[in-house]
């Protein structure tokens, strides 16, 4: 897509007869692209930080407990992948890793779970807002509804793509409301000119 994408986009935009309409649609598509791109980059950053924290935490716990040191890399991978699922993924990942750790050392599993839940609190209040700020402009309720609907309809993949889709829908709704306001303003101006004439 990165090689052929620009060629396809030029072909699509050149098919327009109306230059003004093409520029309008290009602007809307550009805004939607920015939402999706911003979300993906932000989510990958947050997932990398969470995975790194989990891997480091398991490594440190392996020094003081009966946990194999080589489990830190799988722990990193599990948290990285599962934290791509919005809202629920990190919790699932923390539970999975805690259960695996509990096989070798229940105390270390409890310590991991408590420290990782503390990290998730810090992440949700400080890290995510810093990284994702103003990329999506969605309320917490709309994110929750989008994730639940996405998971219900399409499973884990739906949970992953639900927030960017909700962001794109918001862009379209914003554009629709802006167009309606312009049309209302133009119709009011036309009525005023007719009355004065």
PDB file of C-alpha atoms in Angstrom:
ATOM      1  CA  UNK A   1       0.000   0.000   0.000  1.00  0.00           C
ATOM      2  CA  UNK A   2       2.838   2.401   0.731  1.00  0.00           C
ATOM      3  CA  UNK A   3       4.247   1.831  -2.779  1.00  0.00           C
ATOM      4  CA  UNK A   4       1.026   1.821  -4.781  1.00  0.00           C
ATOM      5  CA  UNK A   5      -1.147   3.946  -2.475  1.00  0.00           C
ATOM      6  CA  UNK A   6      -0.109   7.363  -3.832  1.00  0.00           C
ATOM      7  CA  UNK A   7      -0.680   6.206  -7.425  1.00  0.00           C
ATOM      8  CA  UNK A   8      -4.161   4.924  -6.566  1.00  0.00           C
ATOM      9  CA  UNK A   9      -5.014   8.129  -4.716  1.00  0.00           C
ATOM     10  CA  UNK A  10      -3.930  10.274  -7.693  1.00  0.00           C
ATOM     11  CA  UNK A  11      -6.110   8.127  -9.937  1.00  0.00           C
ATOM     12  CA  UNK A  12      -9.106   8.510  -7.614  1.00  0.00           C
ATOM     13  CA  UNK A  13      -8.713  12.284  -7.220  1.00  0.00           C
ATOM     14  CA  UNK A  14      -8.171  12.799 -10.952  1.00  0.00           C
ATOM     15  CA  UNK A  15     -11.513  11.089 -11.680  1.00  0.00           C
ATOM     16  CA  UNK A  16     -13.414  14.048 -10.175  1.00  0.00           C
ATOM     17  CA  UNK A  17     -15.022  16.538 -12.575  1.00  0.00           C
ATOM     18  CA  UNK A  18     -15.674  19.144  -9.913  1.00  0.00           C
ATOM     19  CA  UNK A  19     -12.406  20.494  -8.449  1.00  0.00           C
ATOM     20  CA  UNK A  20     -14.128  22.074  -5.438  1.00  0.00           C
ATOM     21  CA  UNK A  21     -15.897  18.828  -4.534  1.00  0.00           C
ATOM     22  CA  UNK A  22     -12.650  16.895  -4.967  1.00  0.00           C
ATOM     23  CA  UNK A  23     -10.812  19.233  -2.579  1.00  0.00           C
ATOM     24  CA  UNK A  24     -13.608  18.909  -0.024  1.00  0.00           C
ATOM     25  CA  UNK A  25     -13.556  15.096  -0.168  1.00  0.00           C
ATOM     26  CA  UNK A  26      -9.775  15.080  -0.120  1.00  0.00           C
ATOM     27  CA  UNK A  27      -9.836  17.203   3.048  1.00  0.00           C
ATOM     28  CA  UNK A  28     -12.328  14.847   4.756  1.00  0.00           C
ATOM     29  CA  UNK A  29     -10.340  11.744   3.769  1.00  0.00           C
ATOM     30  CA  UNK A  30      -7.156  13.448   4.976  1.00  0.00           C
ATOM     31  CA  UNK A  31      -8.730  14.135   8.367  1.00  0.00           C
ATOM     32  CA  UNK A  32      -9.905  10.523   8.614  1.00  0.00           C
ATOM     33  CA  UNK A  33      -6.417   9.318   7.688  1.00  0.00           C
ATOM     34  CA  UNK A  34      -4.935  11.534  10.420  1.00  0.00           C
ATOM     35  CA  UNK A  35      -7.339  10.051  12.986  1.00  0.00           C
ATOM     36  CA  UNK A  36      -6.508   6.452  12.043  1.00  0.00           C
ATOM     37  CA  UNK A  37      -2.773   7.112  11.753  1.00  0.00           C
ATOM     38  CA  UNK A  38      -2.666   8.997  15.047  1.00  0.00           C
ATOM     39  CA  UNK A  39      -4.567   6.264  16.835  1.00  0.00           C
ATOM     40  CA  UNK A  40      -2.356   3.485  15.470  1.00  0.00           C
ATOM     41  CA  UNK A  41       0.899   5.265  16.317  1.00  0.00           C
ATOM     42  CA  UNK A  42      -0.385   6.198  19.760  1.00  0.00           C
ATOM     43  CA  UNK A  43      -1.661   2.702  20.505  1.00  0.00           C
ATOM     44  CA  UNK A  44       1.607   1.111  19.374  1.00  0.00           C
ATOM     45  CA  UNK A  45       3.526   3.505  21.630  1.00  0.00           C
ATOM     46  CA  UNK A  46       1.309   2.755  24.634  1.00  0.00           C
ATOM     47  CA  UNK A  47       1.505  -0.989  23.953  1.00  0.00           C
ATOM     48  CA  UNK A  48       5.300  -0.829  23.687  1.00  0.00           C
ATOM     49  CA  UNK A  49       5.571   0.974  27.017  1.00  0.00           C
ATOM     50  CA  UNK A  50       3.192  -1.501  28.693  1.00  0.00           C
ATOM     51  CA  UNK A  51       4.996  -4.502  27.229  1.00  0.00           C
ATOM     52  CA  UNK A  52       8.374  -3.113  28.254  1.00  0.00           C
ATOM     53  CA  UNK A  53       7.133  -2.520  31.790  1.00  0.00           C
ATOM     54  CA  UNK A  54       5.715  -6.058  32.038  1.00  0.00           C
ATOM     55  CA  UNK A  55       8.914  -7.620  30.685  1.00  0.00           C
ATOM     56  CA  UNK A  56      11.090  -5.594  33.044  1.00  0.00           C
ATOM     57  CA  UNK A  57       8.833  -6.390  36.000  1.00  0.00           C
ATOM     58  CA  UNK A  58       8.967 -10.134  35.287  1.00  0.00           C
ATOM     59  CA  UNK A  59      12.758  -9.927  34.882  1.00  0.00           C
ATOM     60  CA  UNK A  60      13.150  -8.180  38.251  1.00  0.00           C
ATOM     61  CA  UNK A  61      10.791 -10.656  39.913  1.00  0.00           C
ATOM     62  CA  UNK A  62      12.806 -13.546  38.443  1.00  0.00           C
ATOM     63  CA  UNK A  63      15.873 -12.301  40.299  1.00  0.00           C
ATOM     64  CA  UNK A  64      14.112 -12.497  43.674  1.00  0.00           C
ATOM     65  CA  UNK A  65      11.803 -15.461  43.129  1.00  0.00           C
ATOM     66  CA  UNK A  66      11.427 -18.864  41.506  1.00  0.00           C
ATOM     67  CA  UNK A  67      10.371 -17.499  38.080  1.00  0.00           C
ATOM     68  CA  UNK A  68      12.486 -18.377  35.011  1.00  0.00           C
ATOM     69  CA  UNK A  69      14.348 -15.313  33.727  1.00  0.00           C
ATOM     70  CA  UNK A  70      13.562 -16.160  30.118  1.00  0.00           C
ATOM     71  CA  UNK A  71       9.813 -15.599  30.729  1.00  0.00           C
ATOM     72  CA  UNK A  72      10.319 -11.816  30.591  1.00  0.00           C
ATOM     73  CA  UNK A  73      10.319 -11.778  26.756  1.00  0.00           C
ATOM     74  CA  UNK A  74       7.062 -13.777  26.408  1.00  0.00           C
ATOM     75  CA  UNK A  75       5.500 -11.544  29.093  1.00  0.00           C
ATOM     76  CA  UNK A  76       6.507  -8.483  27.072  1.00  0.00           C
ATOM     77  CA  UNK A  77       5.009 -10.001  23.920  1.00  0.00           C
ATOM     78  CA  UNK A  78       1.766 -11.048  25.624  1.00  0.00           C
ATOM     79  CA  UNK A  79       1.152  -7.585  27.083  1.00  0.00           C
ATOM     80  CA  UNK A  80       2.182  -5.835  23.854  1.00  0.00           C
ATOM     81  CA  UNK A  81      -0.237  -7.845  21.728  1.00  0.00           C
ATOM     82  CA  UNK A  82      -3.150  -7.892  24.154  1.00  0.00           C
ATOM     83  CA  UNK A  83      -2.833  -4.206  25.037  1.00  0.00           C
ATOM     84  CA  UNK A  84      -3.656  -3.418  21.414  1.00  0.00           C
ATOM     85  CA  UNK A  85      -7.222  -4.369  22.374  1.00  0.00           C
ATOM     86  CA  UNK A  86      -8.634  -1.168  23.874  1.00  0.00           C
ATOM     87  CA  UNK A  87      -9.811  -1.088  27.483  1.00  0.00           C
ATOM     88  CA  UNK A  88      -9.828  -4.847  28.170  1.00  0.00           C
ATOM     89  CA  UNK A  89      -6.616  -6.143  26.609  1.00  0.00           C
ATOM     90  CA  UNK A  90      -4.122  -5.189  29.308  1.00  0.00           C
ATOM     91  CA  UNK A  91      -6.343  -6.609  32.037  1.00  0.00           C
ATOM     92  CA  UNK A  92      -6.583  -9.911  30.162  1.00  0.00           C
ATOM     93  CA  UNK A  93      -2.813  -9.880  29.628  1.00  0.00           C
ATOM     94  CA  UNK A  94      -2.127  -9.177  33.316  1.00  0.00           C
ATOM     95  CA  UNK A  95      -4.407 -12.042  34.347  1.00  0.00           C
ATOM     96  CA  UNK A  96      -2.786 -14.461  31.873  1.00  0.00           C
ATOM     97  CA  UNK A  97       0.739 -13.584  32.993  1.00  0.00           C
ATOM     98  CA  UNK A  98      -0.247 -13.724  36.671  1.00  0.00           C
ATOM     99  CA  UNK A  99      -1.728 -17.191  36.185  1.00  0.00           C
ATOM    100  CA  UNK A 100       1.431 -18.390  34.431  1.00  0.00           C
ATOM    101  CA  UNK A 101       3.606 -16.884  37.170  1.00  0.00           C
ATOM    102  CA  UNK A 102       1.413 -18.466  39.864  1.00  0.00           C
ATOM    103  CA  UNK A 103       2.449 -21.917  38.602  1.00  0.00           C
ATOM    104  CA  UNK A 104       6.038 -21.206  39.707  1.00  0.00           C
ATOM    105  CA  UNK A 105       5.577 -18.678  42.524  1.00  0.00           C
ATOM    106  CA  UNK A 106       2.154 -17.461  43.738  1.00  0.00           C
ATOM    107  CA  UNK A 107       3.699 -14.582  45.717  1.00  0.00           C
ATOM    108  CA  UNK A 108       5.522 -13.270  42.633  1.00  0.00           C
ATOM    109  CA  UNK A 109       2.287 -13.600  40.655  1.00  0.00           C
ATOM    110  CA  UNK A 110       0.440 -11.490  43.228  1.00  0.00           C
ATOM    111  CA  UNK A 111       3.220  -8.880  43.273  1.00  0.00           C
ATOM    112  CA  UNK A 112       3.200  -8.752  39.462  1.00  0.00           C
ATOM    113  CA  UNK A 113      -0.570  -8.339  39.331  1.00  0.00           C
ATOM    114  CA  UNK A 114      -0.649  -5.560  41.961  1.00  0.00           C
ATOM    115  CA  UNK A 115       2.244  -3.640  40.370  1.00  0.00           C
ATOM    116  CA  UNK A 116       0.865  -4.032  36.860  1.00  0.00           C
ATOM    117  CA  UNK A 117      -2.606  -2.846  37.907  1.00  0.00           C
ATOM    118  CA  UNK A 118      -0.876   0.173  39.510  1.00  0.00           C
ATOM    119  CA  UNK A 119       0.955   0.750  36.215  1.00  0.00           C
ATOM    120  CA  UNK A 120      -2.355   0.536  34.290  1.00  0.00           C
ATOM    121  CA  UNK A 121      -3.777   3.246  36.552  1.00  0.00           C
ATOM    122  CA  UNK A 122      -0.773   5.489  35.876  1.00  0.00           C
ATOM    123  CA  UNK A 123      -0.999   4.686  32.160  1.00  0.00           C
ATOM    124  CA  UNK A 124      -4.678   5.524  31.862  1.00  0.00           C
ATOM    125  CA  UNK A 125      -4.324   8.801  33.776  1.00  0.00           C
ATOM    126  CA  UNK A 126      -0.980  10.112  32.517  1.00  0.00           C
ATOM    127  CA  UNK A 127       0.593   8.157  29.655  1.00  0.00           C
ATOM    128  CA  UNK A 128      -2.419   7.617  27.363  1.00  0.00           C
ATOM    129  CA  UNK A 129      -3.731  11.205  27.600  1.00  0.00           C
ATOM    130  CA  UNK A 130      -0.238  12.519  26.860  1.00  0.00           C
ATOM    131  CA  UNK A 131       0.258  10.252  23.843  1.00  0.00           C
ATOM    132  CA  UNK A 132      -3.296  10.199  22.458  1.00  0.00           C
ATOM    133  CA  UNK A 133      -4.271  13.785  23.327  1.00  0.00           C
ATOM    134  CA  UNK A 134      -6.277  15.476  20.593  1.00  0.00           C
ATOM    135  CA  UNK A 135      -5.729  12.637  18.129  1.00  0.00           C
ATOM    136  CA  UNK A 136      -9.242  11.255  18.368  1.00  0.00           C
ATOM    137  CA  UNK A 137     -11.352  13.786  20.279  1.00  0.00           C
ATOM    138  CA  UNK A 138     -13.802  11.092  21.436  1.00  0.00           C
ATOM    139  CA  UNK A 139     -15.599  10.960  24.761  1.00  0.00           C
ATOM    140  CA  UNK A 140     -14.975   8.048  27.130  1.00  0.00           C
ATOM    141  CA  UNK A 141     -18.556   6.857  26.662  1.00  0.00           C
ATOM    142  CA  UNK A 142     -18.256   6.766  22.876  1.00  0.00           C
ATOM    143  CA  UNK A 143     -14.971   4.820  23.162  1.00  0.00           C
ATOM    144  CA  UNK A 144     -16.608   2.308  25.510  1.00  0.00           C
ATOM    145  CA  UNK A 145     -19.641   1.876  23.250  1.00  0.00           C
ATOM    146  CA  UNK A 146     -17.412   1.527  20.171  1.00  0.00           C
ATOM    147  CA  UNK A 147     -15.238  -1.136  21.811  1.00  0.00           C
ATOM    148  CA  UNK A 148     -18.222  -3.130  23.111  1.00  0.00           C
ATOM    149  CA  UNK A 149     -19.975  -3.031  19.730  1.00  0.00           C
ATOM    150  CA  UNK A 150     -16.728  -3.892  17.911  1.00  0.00           C
ATOM    151  CA  UNK A 151     -15.977  -6.868  20.147  1.00  0.00           C
ATOM    152  CA  UNK A 152     -19.593  -8.059  20.004  1.00  0.00           C
ATOM    153  CA  UNK A 153     -19.714  -7.922  16.192  1.00  0.00           C
ATOM    154  CA  UNK A 154     -16.193  -8.941  15.176  1.00  0.00           C
ATOM    155  CA  UNK A 155     -14.413 -10.295  18.265  1.00  0.00           C
ATOM    156  CA  UNK A 156     -10.888  -9.191  19.139  1.00  0.00           C
ATOM    157  CA  UNK A 157     -10.284  -7.703  15.680  1.00  0.00           C
ATOM    158  CA  UNK A 158     -13.427  -5.614  16.118  1.00  0.00           C
ATOM    159  CA  UNK A 159     -12.154  -4.349  19.454  1.00  0.00           C
ATOM    160  CA  UNK A 160      -8.902  -3.269  17.851  1.00  0.00           C
ATOM    161  CA  UNK A 161     -10.459  -1.409  14.896  1.00  0.00           C
ATOM    162  CA  UNK A 162     -13.508  -0.012  16.696  1.00  0.00           C
ATOM    163  CA  UNK A 163     -11.925   3.187  18.034  1.00  0.00           C
ATOM    164  CA  UNK A 164     -10.404   4.362  14.710  1.00  0.00           C
ATOM    165  CA  UNK A 165     -13.738   3.639  13.009  1.00  0.00           C
ATOM    166  CA  UNK A 166     -15.534   5.649  15.701  1.00  0.00           C
ATOM    167  CA  UNK A 167     -13.022   8.471  15.147  1.00  0.00           C
ATOM    168  CA  UNK A 168     -13.716   8.414  11.395  1.00  0.00           C
ATOM    169  CA  UNK A 169     -17.475   8.438  12.021  1.00  0.00           C
ATOM    170  CA  UNK A 170     -16.972  11.490  14.265  1.00  0.00           C
ATOM    171  CA  UNK A 171     -15.056  13.247  11.473  1.00  0.00           C
ATOM    172  CA  UNK A 172     -17.946  12.540   9.075  1.00  0.00           C
ATOM    173  CA  UNK A 173     -20.544  13.737  11.598  1.00  0.00           C
ATOM    174  CA  UNK A 174     -18.534  16.908  12.275  1.00  0.00           C
ATOM    175  CA  UNK A 175     -18.300  17.598   8.550  1.00  0.00           C
ATOM    176  CA  UNK A 176     -22.021  16.984   8.142  1.00  0.00           C
ATOM    177  CA  UNK A 177     -22.891  19.425  10.924  1.00  0.00           C
ATOM    178  CA  UNK A 178     -20.518  22.060   9.490  1.00  0.00           C
ATOM    179  CA  UNK A 179     -22.145  21.721   6.049  1.00  0.00           C
ATOM    180  CA  UNK A 180     -25.632  21.994   7.566  1.00  0.00           C
ATOM    181  CA  UNK A 181     -24.632  25.167   9.441  1.00  0.00           C
ATOM    182  CA  UNK A 182     -23.212  26.677   6.244  1.00  0.00           C
ATOM    183  CA  UNK A 183     -26.378  25.808   4.321  1.00  0.00           C
ATOM    184  CA  UNK A 184     -28.553  27.299   7.071  1.00  0.00           C
ATOM    185  CA  UNK A 185     -26.416  30.440   7.164  1.00  0.00           C
ATOM    186  CA  UNK A 186     -26.529  30.784   3.370  1.00  0.00           C
ATOM    187  CA  UNK A 187     -30.307  30.288   3.277  1.00  0.00           C
ATOM    188  CA  UNK A 188     -30.744  32.912   6.049  1.00  0.00           C
ATOM    189  CA  UNK A 189     -28.553  35.368   4.093  1.00  0.00           C
ATOM    190  CA  UNK A 190     -30.585  34.725   0.929  1.00  0.00           C
ATOM    191  CA  UNK A 191     -33.850  35.357   2.798  1.00  0.00           C
ATOM    192  CA  UNK A 192     -32.471  38.601   4.278  1.00  0.00           C
ATOM    193  CA  UNK A 193     -31.378  39.856   0.841  1.00  0.00           C
ATOM    194  CA  UNK A 194     -34.801  38.996  -0.604  1.00  0.00           C
ATOM    195  CA  UNK A 195     -36.598  40.916   2.180  1.00  0.00           C
ATOM    196  CA  UNK A 196     -34.386  44.002   1.723  1.00  0.00           C
ATOM    197  CA  UNK A 197     -34.840  43.981  -2.039  1.00  0.00           C
TER     198      UNK A 197
END
